[in-house]
Structures are given as structure tokens and as C-alpha cells.
Amino acid sequence: MPDHITVAGVTVDTRHWIGGQRLASPGTFTDLSPIDGSVLGEISRGTPAEATAAVAAAKAAFPSWAATPRAERARILHAIADGVEKRIEELSIVETSDNGALLRSHRRGVMPRVAHNFRFFADWLLKLEHEDFETRGHTNHVSWDPAGPSVLITPWNAPLMLATWKVAPALAAGNTVVLKPAEWSPLTASLLADIAAQAGLPAGVLNVVQGYGAEIGDALTSHPDVRRISFTGSVPTARRIAASAAPNLTPLSLELGGKSPLLVFADADLDLAVDLAVEQYDNAGQVCLAATRILVEESIAEEFTRRFVEKATALKQGDPRDEATDIGPNIHPRQLEKIDGFVQRAVEAGARVVIGGHRKEGQYYAPTLLTDVAQDSEIVQEEVFGPVLTLQTFATEEEAVHLANGTRFGLAATLATGDRERAERVSDQLVAGTVWVNCFFVRDLQAPFGGSRLSGVGREGGTWSFDFYCDLKNTVTAPNGWNNHG
């Protein structure tokens, strides 16, 4: 098999990146484009041997990288950001080909955010400090020590952006990294390895191992030399990772599923509320934060639904490389089958299809809205991860909060209201890691990010990321007892 493939004119190495070298596995897996189902290439299919070699490379590189001064680590991270910015067009077209997200979004938002991830954590590293404090004349000094090799397992819906959301703080903290990208969208992780090497990141500090989690996951997450594991994905996979990491008590950061609500009160700006609701179809509904449960006050439900249908049916679905496209394909035939299964079972259980409810040609699913759904139904309780929304109504603020909090998840919530006091009151009662009021998807890297309940464990962002990727140390020094007086 060839060591490289060409995707839209961009050359991508199909081998792993371990210890500063490209290494192939005996077997491969096929990477398909969701745009048209075409084969992009055969990718090295990692085995426990490659996974173990990557951890060994990360362990060997750790002492030197951990001892690298903060300013030098920051300089290299900025150099990686420079490399990303020089290749935004290449990264964008490769990722669109690989995961089907809109090319215009990659160009204008996603890939610039990739570069920003590196710049932000490089800069945050340089100002990371805790003010010394006194205890009975003794001085307390808090420091963040690099923890060690870190395994980062990332999803397919925003492959490079979500990978670097983990890679950047881990490297800034002084850790070495083994990155395992999702097998449905592995290509930009390989390009990142090239960019990092060209930026001067030492060999072994970043390693990339491709393959199936079921085949190499345990070799990574159960390894005694791994000191941190960060995972974004499903709850069942998180449970397996946690069980694998438990014997070594390896600290975990888990960003998992969501079933987030959008609460629309009668006093809201209705046009804004409709815009927020339609925005939940972004990335073909493959967004963990998406507010897929629309909760609307009864008195405005009919008008809200009318306006929603008008706006949603005007969305253009098609080739994500077309600038005019609003919704692209879903990632994989298996995911499309899962989405349709949720919808058909909901209809069989009594749900009414307002729009959509069916597959389209290829790997495209029509934007769907379902009503007449019970709170305890599967379609309301389980994450679909596709362009499928439900609409329920409420009569009182108390009922709205009850419905909003009525799942096992707690990743995010969105609230549309014209009453500031109500916004504060309801936000305080919502179980969610992030609450947006009259807006959606406004993200700042210095804010804590994560989920409650089954939506995750821990928080990342700003200092919270360094708290996870480091071992915090408090040094307490007595005021006397010195032999010298310098």
C-alpha cells in the first residue's frame, strides 16, 4: 500500500507518527468521504504494538520537554499556529473531504480556531500563576508540574479543532502526547504531525496513532506510563476507558454526550429564538452541544413552529464544498442508519413529523423536526447526533425547568427570553456545563468547559486545562532556618 494519498490536491501521509518517524502497520483501514462515499485512501491500522511504541516514545521525550522553559514551549506552540495558518486552505479541504463539514466553516472559523488554540494556551502558560500566600509566617507557593505522557482520544465531528483543544494545553503544560484520532476522520491529525515537526517540536513530544479504538484503545488507556487521559465521545466508550484506566488510577477528562434543551419563553424575541433553533442543524446536527430539545411556551408554540418550518425548509442541503450549502452529509453509513433508526422508532411510538424524517440520496439526512413526543421517550432521552430536533411545549417556568433537566445529560442549555430576571433565575436552575442566554455557541477558551451528569467529568479551558494536565504542587517555606543571608 502507498505511504501517501492525495486528497483534493493535498498530500497526506497515511502512516503513524511515532517518535519523530513515520511508521506503518501491517494492516490498513479504508477512509471514506461522506460527501459521495468515495474511498479517500487506506490508512495504517494501528495494533497494540504501535500504541505501546507511541507511549514509549512519549515517555522517552517527556523529561526533556518537561524541563523546557515555559517561554520556549510557548514559542514552539506559536510556531505550530503559524504553520496551521499557512495551511488553512489545505487543512480545510482535506477535513471537508474527510468528515463532510462545510468548507466555508472550515475556512472562516474552524481552522483559524485551530491556530488560536495553540496561541491561547501558549500565552496562558506564560501568565499562569497563583499569588503566594502566608500561613503563620510561612510562604505558600503553588506551581503546576508537568504530569507525564498523555493519551488524547478525539472525535470525528470536528477532528482537528477538538484534537488541538486537547493537544495545545497538554503540550503547553509540558506533557508529551499520544493522539488517537477517530478512524472516520483521521487525515488532518496526520497533517498536524507534519506541521508540528516543521515548527520544531522535538521528536516523541507529539505522536499520532491511527486505528480502531476496540483494537488499540486498551493498550493506550491501561498503560502504566500514561499519566493523563482525555476523551471526547460516547458514554459507553467512556465507561470502557474509565475501567481500563482504573487499575493505574490515571486521571481522566471526559467530554461526553448531550441532549441539550432550548427554552423559548413567550417574552423572547421570536425571530431570534427561531434563528437559534434552526442553528441547531449546524454540521448536520453532529454537534455535542446542540440544543436538540426545543421547549416552547404554549402560547407561542404555533407561531414559533410556523416560522421555524419556513426558515428550516429554506436551508440548502448538499455538497459541503459549495459555498451556498447550509447542511452537508452525515459522517458514515453506520451513523446515517443510527439516525434513521431513532426517527422511525419515534414515529412508531407516536411522534409526528413536522419536517424531514427521511434519508436523502447518499449520506444525507433531511433536517427533521418531531412533535408529540413523550418526555420519557427514546427520542427525547437519547443523543441522536444528527439533524433531528424535537419540540415540546410548557405552560409555566417551573415546567420548563423540569423538562429541561429531565434527562441523564447536562452538557449545555440555551435560553431565549426578554426578561433579565427570568434569565438569571432559570439559568441558576438548569443542570448544564454551559448556559447560553439569547445566543448560542459563543465560546471563550478561558471559560471552563465540560458537562454535568453523564455529559462528562472535569472541566477544561484556561487554568482548568492546566489543572488537569499538571500535578499541582504547594511548596510551604518557613521564614527562618537559613544558613546564609543572601
Short mmCIF file of C-alpha atoms in Angstrom, two decimals, residues 33-37 96-97 99-105 281-286 312-331 359-367 387:
data_model
loop_
_atom_site.label_atom_id
_atom_site.label_comp_id
_atom_site.label_asym_id
_atom_site.label_seq_id
_atom_site.Cartn_x
_atom_site.Cartn_y
_atom_site.Cartn_z
CA SER A 33 -15.56 10.56 2.14
CA PRO A 34 -19.10 11.20 3.40
CA ILE A 35 -19.65 13.62 0.51
CA ASP A 36 -20.03 10.89 -2.09
CA GLY A 37 -18.89 7.66 -0.42
CA THR A 96 -14.23 18.69 4.49
CA SER A 97 -13.42 15.73 2.26
CA ASN A 99 -15.78 14.43 7.59
CA GLY A 100 -18.24 16.33 5.38
CA ALA A 101 -18.47 19.57 7.37
CA LEU A 102 -18.93 22.79 5.42
CA LEU A 103 -15.82 24.04 3.64
CA ARG A 104 -16.81 27.65 4.28
CA SER A 105 -16.97 26.94 8.03
CA TYR A 281 -28.85 21.85 12.41
CA ASP A 282 -25.26 23.08 12.10
CA ASN A 283 -22.79 20.40 10.93
CA ALA A 284 -25.74 18.18 10.02
CA GLY A 285 -26.64 18.02 13.71
CA GLN A 286 -23.30 16.44 14.59
CA ALA A 312 -35.64 25.44 8.19
CA THR A 313 -37.12 24.34 4.87
CA ALA A 314 -35.19 27.15 3.15
CA LEU A 315 -31.86 25.63 4.18
CA LYS A 316 -29.84 24.24 1.30
CA GLN A 317 -28.55 20.71 1.79
CA GLY A 318 -25.86 19.32 -0.47
CA ASP A 319 -22.17 19.23 -1.27
CA PRO A 320 -20.31 20.88 1.65
CA ARG A 321 -17.71 22.26 -0.75
CA ASP A 322 -20.35 24.54 -2.27
CA GLU A 323 -20.33 27.97 -0.59
CA ALA A 324 -24.14 28.08 -0.77
CA THR A 325 -24.64 24.84 1.15
CA ASP A 326 -26.04 25.08 4.69
CA ILE A 327 -26.14 21.39 5.66
CA GLY A 328 -23.77 18.69 4.46
CA PRO A 329 -23.77 14.91 4.81
CA ASN A 330 -23.60 12.76 7.88
CA ILE A 331 -20.23 11.18 8.56
CA ARG A 359 -32.96 9.87 4.26
CA LYS A 360 -31.91 11.59 1.08
CA GLU A 361 -29.64 10.32 -1.66
CA GLY A 362 -26.16 9.42 -0.41
CA GLN A 363 -25.22 10.08 3.21
CA TYR A 364 -27.62 12.97 3.69
CA TYR A 365 -30.49 13.10 6.17
CA ALA A 366 -33.26 15.64 5.79
CA PRO A 367 -33.42 18.23 8.60
CA PRO A 387 -30.17 16.77 12.12
#
